[in-house]
């Protein structure tokens, strides 16, 4: 994108509303919930069919990471078993310590929410970061959300911006909205970047996302003709990773 930006101070109230949307419209707390178990490649059967608990317990005790992860999910959510956060935490931890990114994310989510353990945002960040550095986009999005919100830890817009960018580049669609919010208000940067925000939001608006449409409408009238043309030129081209990296730099 162009390096020339018109620094426009957003109207009072618009900032607060956009940030409120970013925290609630399918947002931060939804991202902190325990994640649904993801099947490994090649696995198609029902994870919770009759006899699953006994089978997963046997395999988990042998050190099978995915079985440990599924048990963590079963116990923490009460899926086919009586809900037990502490057992869920224990099995998530086993798989997380073995380096399984989805379990690292789930364990961090439980620390953030205080499920089966005293709430600890710093510990949540530690586990989110482990998974995020492995390229796991859900963890990247959660990590960015915690740094943006600054609840339990010090807010860090630079880190939030970095991890939302990584999540977007990795294909996490909802992070486009949160990253656009940061661009609109110049959070973690020298000035607002309406061109990048427009490019991020337009695909979501076309899919019918109301919160994205509202955010886009909040700044579209403030864009110059040059900025609008630049944003639309980007959207008309191939959406490759290389072009996205250039757009978000």
PDB file of N, CA and C in Angstrom, residues 43-146:
ATOM      1  N   UNK A  43      -8.454 -38.832   9.879  1.00  0.00           N
ATOM      2  CA  UNK A  43      -9.418 -39.355  10.858  1.00  0.00           C
ATOM      3  C   UNK A  43     -10.800 -38.814  10.523  1.00  0.00           C
ATOM      4  N   UNK A  44     -11.760 -39.709  10.315  1.00  0.00           N
ATOM      5  CA  UNK A  44     -13.092 -39.279   9.915  1.00  0.00           C
ATOM      6  C   UNK A  44     -14.196 -39.745  10.852  1.00  0.00           C
ATOM      7  N   UNK A  45     -13.896 -40.684  11.757  1.00  0.00           N
ATOM      8  CA  UNK A  45     -14.959 -41.239  12.585  1.00  0.00           C
ATOM      9  C   UNK A  45     -15.405 -40.250  13.662  1.00  0.00           C
ATOM     10  N   UNK A  46     -16.568 -40.522  14.225  1.00  0.00           N
ATOM     11  CA  UNK A  46     -17.091 -39.748  15.344  1.00  0.00           C
ATOM     12  C   UNK A  46     -16.141 -39.896  16.532  1.00  0.00           C
ATOM     13  N   UNK A  47     -15.628 -38.776  17.011  1.00  0.00           N
ATOM     14  CA  UNK A  47     -14.652 -38.821  18.102  1.00  0.00           C
ATOM     15  C   UNK A  47     -15.272 -39.271  19.414  1.00  0.00           C
ATOM     16  N   UNK A  48     -16.608 -39.174  19.522  1.00  0.00           N
ATOM     17  CA  UNK A  48     -17.254 -39.428  20.809  1.00  0.00           C
ATOM     18  C   UNK A  48     -18.245 -40.587  20.727  1.00  0.00           C
ATOM     19  N   UNK A  49     -17.974 -41.534  19.860  1.00  0.00           N
ATOM     20  CA  UNK A  49     -18.864 -42.680  19.731  1.00  0.00           C
ATOM     21  C   UNK A  49     -18.774 -43.557  20.980  1.00  0.00           C
ATOM     22  N   UNK A  50     -19.685 -44.506  21.079  1.00  0.00           N
ATOM     23  CA  UNK A  50     -19.731 -45.388  22.250  1.00  0.00           C
ATOM     24  C   UNK A  50     -18.385 -46.088  22.437  1.00  0.00           C
ATOM     25  N   UNK A  51     -17.898 -46.072  23.663  1.00  0.00           N
ATOM     26  CA  UNK A  51     -16.619 -46.711  23.959  1.00  0.00           C
ATOM     27  C   UNK A  51     -15.421 -45.815  23.754  1.00  0.00           C
ATOM     28  N   UNK A  52     -15.672 -44.560  23.331  1.00  0.00           N
ATOM     29  CA  UNK A  52     -14.561 -43.652  23.032  1.00  0.00           C
ATOM     30  C   UNK A  52     -13.723 -43.363  24.273  1.00  0.00           C
ATOM     31  N   UNK A  53     -14.389 -43.142  25.411  1.00  0.00           N
ATOM     32  CA  UNK A  53     -13.661 -42.778  26.616  1.00  0.00           C
ATOM     33  C   UNK A  53     -12.637 -43.846  26.980  1.00  0.00           C
ATOM     34  N   UNK A  54     -13.053 -45.092  27.011  1.00  0.00           N
ATOM     35  CA  UNK A  54     -12.144 -46.171  27.384  1.00  0.00           C
ATOM     36  C   UNK A  54     -11.000 -46.274  26.379  1.00  0.00           C
ATOM     37  N   UNK A  55     -11.320 -46.128  25.111  1.00  0.00           N
ATOM     38  CA  UNK A  55     -10.296 -46.228  24.074  1.00  0.00           C
ATOM     39  C   UNK A  55      -9.270 -45.102  24.192  1.00  0.00           C
ATOM     40  N   UNK A  56      -9.763 -43.864  24.378  1.00  0.00           N
ATOM     41  CA  UNK A  56      -8.847 -42.736  24.483  1.00  0.00           C
ATOM     42  C   UNK A  56      -8.012 -42.792  25.756  1.00  0.00           C
ATOM     43  N   UNK A  57      -8.622 -43.244  26.849  1.00  0.00           N
ATOM     44  CA  UNK A  57      -7.871 -43.371  28.093  1.00  0.00           C
ATOM     45  C   UNK A  57      -6.717 -44.355  27.933  1.00  0.00           C
ATOM     46  N   UNK A  58      -6.988 -45.470  27.293  1.00  0.00           N
ATOM     47  CA  UNK A  58      -5.939 -46.480  27.100  1.00  0.00           C
ATOM     48  C   UNK A  58      -4.802 -45.922  26.260  1.00  0.00           C
ATOM     49  N   UNK A  59      -5.157 -45.215  25.172  1.00  0.00           N
ATOM     50  CA  UNK A  59      -4.134 -44.665  24.293  1.00  0.00           C
ATOM     51  C   UNK A  59      -3.408 -43.486  24.939  1.00  0.00           C
ATOM     52  N   UNK A  60      -4.144 -42.666  25.684  1.00  0.00           N
ATOM     53  CA  UNK A  60      -3.536 -41.497  26.329  1.00  0.00           C
ATOM     54  C   UNK A  60      -2.501 -41.911  27.357  1.00  0.00           C
ATOM     55  N   UNK A  61      -2.794 -42.984  28.085  1.00  0.00           N
ATOM     56  CA  UNK A  61      -1.854 -43.455  29.102  1.00  0.00           C
ATOM     57  C   UNK A  61      -0.569 -44.002  28.474  1.00  0.00           C
ATOM     58  N   UNK A  62      -0.650 -44.368  27.190  1.00  0.00           N
ATOM     59  CA  UNK A  62       0.542 -44.818  26.466  1.00  0.00           C
ATOM     60  C   UNK A  62       1.320 -43.640  25.881  1.00  0.00           C
ATOM     61  N   UNK A  63       0.741 -42.428  26.054  1.00  0.00           N
ATOM     62  CA  UNK A  63       1.429 -41.241  25.540  1.00  0.00           C
ATOM     63  C   UNK A  63       0.920 -40.722  24.220  1.00  0.00           C
ATOM     64  N   UNK A  64      -0.219 -41.243  23.724  1.00  0.00           N
ATOM     65  CA  UNK A  64      -0.758 -40.751  22.453  1.00  0.00           C
ATOM     66  C   UNK A  64      -1.278 -39.324  22.633  1.00  0.00           C
ATOM     67  N   UNK A  65      -0.672 -38.396  21.925  1.00  0.00           N
ATOM     68  CA  UNK A  65      -0.961 -36.971  22.131  1.00  0.00           C
ATOM     69  C   UNK A  65      -2.381 -36.612  21.747  1.00  0.00           C
ATOM     70  N   UNK A  66      -2.852 -37.104  20.607  1.00  0.00           N
ATOM     71  CA  UNK A  66      -4.202 -36.737  20.193  1.00  0.00           C
ATOM     72  C   UNK A  66      -5.240 -37.280  21.154  1.00  0.00           C
ATOM     73  N   UNK A  67      -5.037 -38.482  21.664  1.00  0.00           N
ATOM     74  CA  UNK A  67      -5.976 -39.043  22.638  1.00  0.00           C
ATOM     75  C   UNK A  67      -5.992 -38.200  23.907  1.00  0.00           C
ATOM     76  N   UNK A  68      -4.835 -37.722  24.332  1.00  0.00           N
ATOM     77  CA  UNK A  68      -4.771 -36.835  25.494  1.00  0.00           C
ATOM     78  C   UNK A  68      -5.555 -35.550  25.232  1.00  0.00           C
ATOM     79  N   UNK A  69      -5.406 -35.032  24.049  1.00  0.00           N
ATOM     80  CA  UNK A  69      -6.113 -33.801  23.671  1.00  0.00           C
ATOM     81  C   UNK A  69      -7.623 -34.005  23.670  1.00  0.00           C
ATOM     82  N   UNK A  70      -8.076 -35.089  23.072  1.00  0.00           N
ATOM     83  CA  UNK A  70      -9.520 -35.361  23.021  1.00  0.00           C
ATOM     84  C   UNK A  70     -10.075 -35.561  24.425  1.00  0.00           C
ATOM     85  N   UNK A  71      -9.345 -36.242  25.283  1.00  0.00           N
ATOM     86  CA  UNK A  71      -9.792 -36.397  26.664  1.00  0.00           C
ATOM     87  C   UNK A  71      -9.903 -35.041  27.355  1.00  0.00           C
ATOM     88  N   UNK A  72      -8.938 -34.166  27.107  1.00  0.00           N
ATOM     89  CA  UNK A  72      -9.012 -32.824  27.663  1.00  0.00           C
ATOM     90  C   UNK A  72     -10.280 -32.122  27.235  1.00  0.00           C
ATOM     91  N   UNK A  73     -10.617 -32.280  25.961  1.00  0.00           N
ATOM     92  CA  UNK A  73     -11.841 -31.647  25.454  1.00  0.00           C
ATOM     93  C   UNK A  73     -13.082 -32.287  26.062  1.00  0.00           C
ATOM     94  N   UNK A  74     -13.104 -33.606  26.146  1.00  0.00           N
ATOM     95  CA  UNK A  74     -14.264 -34.306  26.678  1.00  0.00           C
ATOM     96  C   UNK A  74     -14.546 -33.881  28.121  1.00  0.00           C
ATOM     97  N   UNK A  75     -13.509 -33.885  28.953  1.00  0.00           N
ATOM     98  CA  UNK A  75     -13.708 -33.548  30.360  1.00  0.00           C
ATOM     99  C   UNK A  75     -13.999 -32.062  30.575  1.00  0.00           C
ATOM    100  N   UNK A  76     -13.361 -31.211  29.835  1.00  0.00           N
ATOM    101  CA  UNK A  76     -13.546 -29.772  30.056  1.00  0.00           C
ATOM    102  C   UNK A  76     -14.896 -29.277  29.564  1.00  0.00           C
ATOM    103  N   UNK A  77     -15.482 -29.987  28.616  1.00  0.00           N
ATOM    104  CA  UNK A  77     -16.777 -29.560  28.079  1.00  0.00           C
ATOM    105  C   UNK A  77     -17.927 -30.461  28.506  1.00  0.00           C
ATOM    106  N   UNK A  78     -17.618 -31.598  29.151  1.00  0.00           N
ATOM    107  CA  UNK A  78     -18.667 -32.533  29.517  1.00  0.00           C
ATOM    108  C   UNK A  78     -19.195 -33.291  28.313  1.00  0.00           C
ATOM    109  N   UNK A  79     -18.361 -33.494  27.329  1.00  0.00           N
ATOM    110  CA  UNK A  79     -18.756 -34.202  26.106  1.00  0.00           C
ATOM    111  C   UNK A  79     -18.662 -35.707  26.347  1.00  0.00           C
ATOM    112  N   UNK A  80     -19.810 -36.365  26.485  1.00  0.00           N
ATOM    113  CA  UNK A  80     -19.917 -37.808  26.693  1.00  0.00           C
ATOM    114  C   UNK A  80     -19.414 -38.264  28.063  1.00  0.00           C
ATOM    115  N   UNK A  81     -19.017 -37.309  28.929  1.00  0.00           N
ATOM    116  CA  UNK A  81     -18.589 -37.631  30.291  1.00  0.00           C
ATOM    117  C   UNK A  81     -19.095 -36.531  31.215  1.00  0.00           C
ATOM    118  N   UNK A  82     -19.007 -36.769  32.524  1.00  0.00           N
ATOM    119  CA  UNK A  82     -19.345 -35.713  33.466  1.00  0.00           C
ATOM    120  C   UNK A  82     -18.254 -34.642  33.414  1.00  0.00           C
ATOM    121  N   UNK A  83     -18.653 -33.394  33.307  1.00  0.00           N
ATOM    122  CA  UNK A  83     -17.677 -32.317  33.182  1.00  0.00           C
ATOM    123  C   UNK A  83     -16.762 -32.260  34.399  1.00  0.00           C
ATOM    124  N   UNK A  84     -15.467 -32.160  34.119  1.00  0.00           N
ATOM    125  CA  UNK A  84     -14.472 -32.098  35.188  1.00  0.00           C
ATOM    126  C   UNK A  84     -13.311 -31.260  34.659  1.00  0.00           C
ATOM    127  N   UNK A  85     -13.299 -29.983  35.021  1.00  0.00           N
ATOM    128  CA  UNK A  85     -12.281 -29.078  34.500  1.00  0.00           C
ATOM    129  C   UNK A  85     -10.868 -29.520  34.870  1.00  0.00           C
ATOM    130  N   UNK A  86     -10.701 -30.034  36.075  1.00  0.00           N
ATOM    131  CA  UNK A  86      -9.354 -30.405  36.507  1.00  0.00           C
ATOM    132  C   UNK A  86      -8.815 -31.577  35.686  1.00  0.00           C
ATOM    133  N   UNK A  87      -9.665 -32.547  35.394  1.00  0.00           N
ATOM    134  CA  UNK A  87      -9.233 -33.655  34.538  1.00  0.00           C
ATOM    135  C   UNK A  87      -8.974 -33.143  33.119  1.00  0.00           C
ATOM    136  N   UNK A  88      -9.835 -32.252  32.662  1.00  0.00           N
ATOM    137  CA  UNK A  88      -9.628 -31.683  31.336  1.00  0.00           C
ATOM    138  C   UNK A  88      -8.307 -30.956  31.250  1.00  0.00           C
ATOM    139  N   UNK A  89      -8.028 -30.162  32.281  1.00  0.00           N
ATOM    140  CA  UNK A  89      -6.770 -29.414  32.331  1.00  0.00           C
ATOM    141  C   UNK A  89      -5.576 -30.364  32.323  1.00  0.00           C
ATOM    142  N   UNK A  90      -5.687 -31.447  33.092  1.00  0.00           N
ATOM    143  CA  UNK A  90      -4.557 -32.389  33.193  1.00  0.00           C
ATOM    144  C   UNK A  90      -4.239 -33.025  31.845  1.00  0.00           C
ATOM    145  N   UNK A  91      -5.290 -33.436  31.121  1.00  0.00           N
ATOM    146  CA  UNK A  91      -5.034 -34.082  29.839  1.00  0.00           C
ATOM    147  C   UNK A  91      -4.618 -33.073  28.767  1.00  0.00           C
ATOM    148  N   UNK A  92      -5.200 -31.896  28.791  1.00  0.00           N
ATOM    149  CA  UNK A  92      -4.734 -30.853  27.863  1.00  0.00           C
ATOM    150  C   UNK A  92      -3.255 -30.560  28.098  1.00  0.00           C
ATOM    151  N   UNK A  93      -2.874 -30.480  29.370  1.00  0.00           N
ATOM    152  CA  UNK A  93      -1.481 -30.161  29.690  1.00  0.00           C
ATOM    153  C   UNK A  93      -0.523 -31.227  29.152  1.00  0.00           C
ATOM    154  N   UNK A  94      -0.934 -32.480  29.274  1.00  0.00           N
ATOM    155  CA  UNK A  94      -0.075 -33.566  28.797  1.00  0.00           C
ATOM    156  C   UNK A  94       0.228 -33.403  27.303  1.00  0.00           C
ATOM    157  N   UNK A  95      -0.817 -33.130  26.526  1.00  0.00           N
ATOM    158  CA  UNK A  95      -0.606 -32.958  25.084  1.00  0.00           C
ATOM    159  C   UNK A  95       0.098 -31.639  24.778  1.00  0.00           C
ATOM    160  N   UNK A  96      -0.196 -30.609  25.567  1.00  0.00           N
ATOM    161  CA  UNK A  96       0.433 -29.299  25.351  1.00  0.00           C
ATOM    162  C   UNK A  96       1.927 -29.365  25.612  1.00  0.00           C
ATOM    163  N   UNK A  97       2.306 -30.049  26.673  1.00  0.00           N
ATOM    164  CA  UNK A  97       3.731 -30.155  27.008  1.00  0.00           C
ATOM    165  C   UNK A  97       4.477 -30.989  25.982  1.00  0.00           C
ATOM    166  N   UNK A  98       3.750 -31.831  25.248  1.00  0.00           N
ATOM    167  CA  UNK A  98       4.364 -32.611  24.172  1.00  0.00           C
ATOM    168  C   UNK A  98       4.458 -31.806  22.880  1.00  0.00           C
ATOM    169  N   UNK A  99       3.909 -30.563  22.910  1.00  0.00           N
ATOM    170  CA  UNK A  99       4.047 -29.677  21.754  1.00  0.00           C
ATOM    171  C   UNK A  99       2.863 -29.633  20.814  1.00  0.00           C
ATOM    172  N   UNK A 100       1.692 -30.163  21.236  1.00  0.00           N
ATOM    173  CA  UNK A 100       0.529 -30.179  20.350  1.00  0.00           C
ATOM    174  C   UNK A 100      -0.176 -28.826  20.416  1.00  0.00           C
ATOM    175  N   UNK A 101      -0.120 -28.074  19.327  1.00  0.00           N
ATOM    176  CA  UNK A 101      -0.594 -26.685  19.328  1.00  0.00           C
ATOM    177  C   UNK A 101      -2.067 -26.534  19.711  1.00  0.00           C
ATOM    178  N   UNK A 102      -2.998 -27.342  19.179  1.00  0.00           N
ATOM    179  CA  UNK A 102      -4.399 -27.174  19.603  1.00  0.00           C
ATOM    180  C   UNK A 102      -4.579 -27.341  21.113  1.00  0.00           C
ATOM    181  N   UNK A 103      -3.788 -28.224  21.717  1.00  0.00           N
ATOM    182  CA  UNK A 103      -3.896 -28.414  23.162  1.00  0.00           C
ATOM    183  C   UNK A 103      -3.250 -27.252  23.912  1.00  0.00           C
ATOM    184  N   UNK A 104      -2.204 -26.676  23.349  1.00  0.00           N
ATOM    185  CA  UNK A 104      -1.597 -25.486  23.947  1.00  0.00           C
ATOM    186  C   UNK A 104      -2.600 -24.335  23.958  1.00  0.00           C
ATOM    187  N   UNK A 105      -3.338 -24.204  22.866  1.00  0.00           N
ATOM    188  CA  UNK A 105      -4.382 -23.183  22.798  1.00  0.00           C
ATOM    189  C   UNK A 105      -5.470 -23.445  23.835  1.00  0.00           C
ATOM    190  N   UNK A 106      -5.935 -24.678  23.918  1.00  0.00           N
ATOM    191  CA  UNK A 106      -7.006 -25.022  24.857  1.00  0.00           C
ATOM    192  C   UNK A 106      -6.562 -24.818  26.300  1.00  0.00           C
ATOM    193  N   UNK A 107      -5.321 -25.211  26.598  1.00  0.00           N
ATOM    194  CA  UNK A 107      -4.801 -25.037  27.951  1.00  0.00           C
ATOM    195  C   UNK A 107      -4.723 -23.551  28.299  1.00  0.00           C
ATOM    196  N   UNK A 108      -4.243 -22.743  27.361  1.00  0.00           N
ATOM    197  CA  UNK A 108      -4.203 -21.303  27.578  1.00  0.00           C
ATOM    198  C   UNK A 108      -5.583 -20.724  27.793  1.00  0.00           C
ATOM    199  N   UNK A 109      -6.568 -21.231  27.055  1.00  0.00           N
ATOM    200  CA  UNK A 109      -7.943 -20.759  27.193  1.00  0.00           C
ATOM    201  C   UNK A 109      -8.487 -21.049  28.588  1.00  0.00           C
ATOM    202  N   UNK A 110      -8.132 -22.218  29.134  1.00  0.00           N
ATOM    203  CA  UNK A 110      -8.600 -22.566  30.469  1.00  0.00           C
ATOM    204  C   UNK A 110      -7.933 -21.690  31.530  1.00  0.00           C
ATOM    205  N   UNK A 111      -6.659 -21.390  31.343  1.00  0.00           N
ATOM    206  CA  UNK A 111      -5.992 -20.456  32.261  1.00  0.00           C
ATOM    207  C   UNK A 111      -6.623 -19.072  32.176  1.00  0.00           C
ATOM    208  N   UNK A 112      -6.969 -18.648  30.979  1.00  0.00           N
ATOM    209  CA  UNK A 112      -7.550 -17.317  30.818  1.00  0.00           C
ATOM    210  C   UNK A 112      -8.917 -17.234  31.499  1.00  0.00           C
ATOM    211  N   UNK A 113      -9.704 -18.298  31.349  1.00  0.00           N
ATOM    212  CA  UNK A 113     -11.066 -18.307  31.888  1.00  0.00           C
ATOM    213  C   UNK A 113     -11.120 -18.762  33.344  1.00  0.00           C
ATOM    214  N   UNK A 114     -10.023 -19.308  33.869  1.00  0.00           N
ATOM    215  CA  UNK A 114     -10.033 -19.821  35.234  1.00  0.00           C
ATOM    216  C   UNK A 114     -10.850 -21.087  35.364  1.00  0.00           C
ATOM    217  N   UNK A 115     -10.703 -21.996  34.418  1.00  0.00           N
ATOM    218  CA  UNK A 115     -11.450 -23.256  34.430  1.00  0.00           C
ATOM    219  C   UNK A 115     -10.543 -24.374  34.942  1.00  0.00           C
ATOM    220  N   UNK A 116     -10.830 -24.851  36.150  1.00  0.00           N
ATOM    221  CA  UNK A 116     -10.022 -25.914  36.734  1.00  0.00           C
ATOM    222  C   UNK A 116      -8.726 -25.421  37.334  1.00  0.00           C
ATOM    223  N   UNK A 117      -8.535 -24.107  37.312  1.00  0.00           N
ATOM    224  CA  UNK A 117      -7.305 -23.510  37.810  1.00  0.00           C
ATOM    225  C   UNK A 117      -7.581 -22.035  38.057  1.00  0.00           C
ATOM    226  N   UNK A 118      -6.789 -21.412  38.908  1.00  0.00           N
ATOM    227  CA  UNK A 118      -6.973 -19.982  39.133  1.00  0.00           C
ATOM    228  C   UNK A 118      -6.661 -19.216  37.848  1.00  0.00           C
ATOM    229  N   UNK A 119      -7.503 -18.269  37.496  1.00  0.00           N
ATOM    230  CA  UNK A 119      -7.305 -17.492  36.268  1.00  0.00           C
ATOM    231  C   UNK A 119      -5.929 -16.833  36.285  1.00  0.00           C
ATOM    232  N   UNK A 120      -5.231 -16.939  35.174  1.00  0.00           N
ATOM    233  CA  UNK A 120      -3.875 -16.404  35.077  1.00  0.00           C
ATOM    234  C   UNK A 120      -3.627 -16.004  33.633  1.00  0.00           C
ATOM    235  N   UNK A 121      -3.815 -14.723  33.320  1.00  0.00           N
ATOM    236  CA  UNK A 121      -3.667 -14.252  31.946  1.00  0.00           C
ATOM    237  C   UNK A 121      -2.239 -14.413  31.441  1.00  0.00           C
ATOM    238  N   UNK A 122      -1.263 -14.227  32.322  1.00  0.00           N
ATOM    239  CA  UNK A 122       0.138 -14.370  31.909  1.00  0.00           C
ATOM    240  C   UNK A 122       0.445 -15.803  31.490  1.00  0.00           C
ATOM    241  N   UNK A 123      -0.093 -16.766  32.244  1.00  0.00           N
ATOM    242  CA  UNK A 123       0.104 -18.167  31.888  1.00  0.00           C
ATOM    243  C   UNK A 123      -0.649 -18.498  30.600  1.00  0.00           C
ATOM    244  N   UNK A 124      -1.824 -17.908  30.423  1.00  0.00           N
ATOM    245  CA  UNK A 124      -2.566 -18.102  29.182  1.00  0.00           C
ATOM    246  C   UNK A 124      -1.749 -17.603  27.995  1.00  0.00           C
ATOM    247  N   UNK A 125      -1.164 -16.432  28.140  1.00  0.00           N
ATOM    248  CA  UNK A 125      -0.347 -15.864  27.071  1.00  0.00           C
ATOM    249  C   UNK A 125       0.835 -16.775  26.758  1.00  0.00           C
ATOM    250  N   UNK A 126       1.432 -17.341  27.794  1.00  0.00           N
ATOM    251  CA  UNK A 126       2.591 -18.230  27.581  1.00  0.00           C
ATOM    252  C   UNK A 126       2.220 -19.408  26.699  1.00  0.00           C
ATOM    253  N   UNK A 127       1.058 -19.999  26.949  1.00  0.00           N
ATOM    254  CA  UNK A 127       0.644 -21.152  26.146  1.00  0.00           C
ATOM    255  C   UNK A 127       0.150 -20.730  24.767  1.00  0.00           C
ATOM    256  N   UNK A 128      -0.571 -19.620  24.694  1.00  0.00           N
ATOM    257  CA  UNK A 128      -0.993 -19.127  23.384  1.00  0.00           C
ATOM    258  C   UNK A 128       0.229 -18.868  22.499  1.00  0.00           C
ATOM    259  N   UNK A 129       1.251 -18.281  23.100  1.00  0.00           N
ATOM    260  CA  UNK A 129       2.442 -17.929  22.331  1.00  0.00           C
ATOM    261  C   UNK A 129       3.152 -19.167  21.788  1.00  0.00           C
ATOM    262  N   UNK A 130       3.196 -20.223  22.584  1.00  0.00           N
ATOM    263  CA  UNK A 130       3.817 -21.457  22.114  1.00  0.00           C
ATOM    264  C   UNK A 130       3.116 -21.959  20.847  1.00  0.00           C
ATOM    265  N   UNK A 131       1.776 -21.981  20.881  1.00  0.00           N
ATOM    266  CA  UNK A 131       1.026 -22.449  19.723  1.00  0.00           C
ATOM    267  C   UNK A 131       1.104 -21.451  18.573  1.00  0.00           C
ATOM    268  N   UNK A 132       1.080 -20.166  18.903  1.00  0.00           N
ATOM    269  CA  UNK A 132       1.139 -19.128  17.862  1.00  0.00           C
ATOM    270  C   UNK A 132       2.435 -19.214  17.080  1.00  0.00           C
ATOM    271  N   UNK A 133       3.525 -19.466  17.785  1.00  0.00           N
ATOM    272  CA  UNK A 133       4.834 -19.556  17.125  1.00  0.00           C
ATOM    273  C   UNK A 133       4.942 -20.796  16.248  1.00  0.00           C
ATOM    274  N   UNK A 134       4.051 -21.753  16.455  1.00  0.00           N
ATOM    275  CA  UNK A 134       3.986 -22.929  15.586  1.00  0.00           C
ATOM    276  C   UNK A 134       3.126 -22.659  14.347  1.00  0.00           C
ATOM    277  N   UNK A 135       2.587 -21.436  14.258  1.00  0.00           N
ATOM    278  CA  UNK A 135       1.774 -21.085  13.105  1.00  0.00           C
ATOM    279  C   UNK A 135       0.307 -21.411  13.254  1.00  0.00           C
ATOM    280  N   UNK A 136      -0.134 -21.712  14.478  1.00  0.00           N
ATOM    281  CA  UNK A 136      -1.536 -22.082  14.702  1.00  0.00           C
ATOM    282  C   UNK A 136      -2.371 -20.806  14.780  1.00  0.00           C
ATOM    283  N   UNK A 137      -3.203 -20.585  13.770  1.00  0.00           N
ATOM    284  CA  UNK A 137      -3.855 -19.279  13.630  1.00  0.00           C
ATOM    285  C   UNK A 137      -4.857 -18.984  14.742  1.00  0.00           C
ATOM    286  N   UNK A 138      -5.526 -19.992  15.277  1.00  0.00           N
ATOM    287  CA  UNK A 138      -6.457 -19.745  16.386  1.00  0.00           C
ATOM    288  C   UNK A 138      -5.705 -19.172  17.592  1.00  0.00           C
ATOM    289  N   UNK A 139      -4.529 -19.716  17.839  1.00  0.00           N
ATOM    290  CA  UNK A 139      -3.726 -19.214  18.960  1.00  0.00           C
ATOM    291  C   UNK A 139      -3.211 -17.813  18.669  1.00  0.00           C
ATOM    292  N   UNK A 140      -2.839 -17.552  17.428  1.00  0.00           N
ATOM    293  CA  UNK A 140      -2.389 -16.216  17.052  1.00  0.00           C
ATOM    294  C   UNK A 140      -3.493 -15.196  17.281  1.00  0.00           C
ATOM    295  N   UNK A 141      -4.711 -15.563  16.928  1.00  0.00           N
ATOM    296  CA  UNK A 141      -5.857 -14.661  17.118  1.00  0.00           C
ATOM    297  C   UNK A 141      -6.134 -14.439  18.606  1.00  0.00           C
ATOM    298  N   UNK A 142      -6.075 -15.501  19.408  1.00  0.00           N
ATOM    299  CA  UNK A 142      -6.293 -15.352  20.849  1.00  0.00           C
ATOM    300  C   UNK A 142      -5.216 -14.484  21.487  1.00  0.00           C
ATOM    301  N   UNK A 143      -3.973 -14.722  21.097  1.00  0.00           N
ATOM    302  CA  UNK A 143      -2.851 -13.971  21.644  1.00  0.00           C
ATOM    303  C   UNK A 143      -3.008 -12.489  21.325  1.00  0.00           C
ATOM    304  N   UNK A 144      -3.365 -12.189  20.089  1.00  0.00           N
ATOM    305  CA  UNK A 144      -3.588 -10.798  19.692  1.00  0.00           C
ATOM    306  C   UNK A 144      -4.717 -10.176  20.493  1.00  0.00           C
ATOM    307  N   UNK A 145      -5.796 -10.926  20.695  1.00  0.00           N
ATOM    308  CA  UNK A 145      -6.955 -10.399  21.424  1.00  0.00           C
ATOM    309  C   UNK A 145      -6.604 -10.049  22.863  1.00  0.00           C
ATOM    310  N   UNK A 146      -5.786 -10.892  23.507  1.00  0.00           N
ATOM    311  CA  UNK A 146      -5.393 -10.621  24.885  1.00  0.00           C
ATOM    312  C   UNK A 146      -4.527  -9.372  24.953  1.00  0.00           C
TER     313      UNK A 146
END
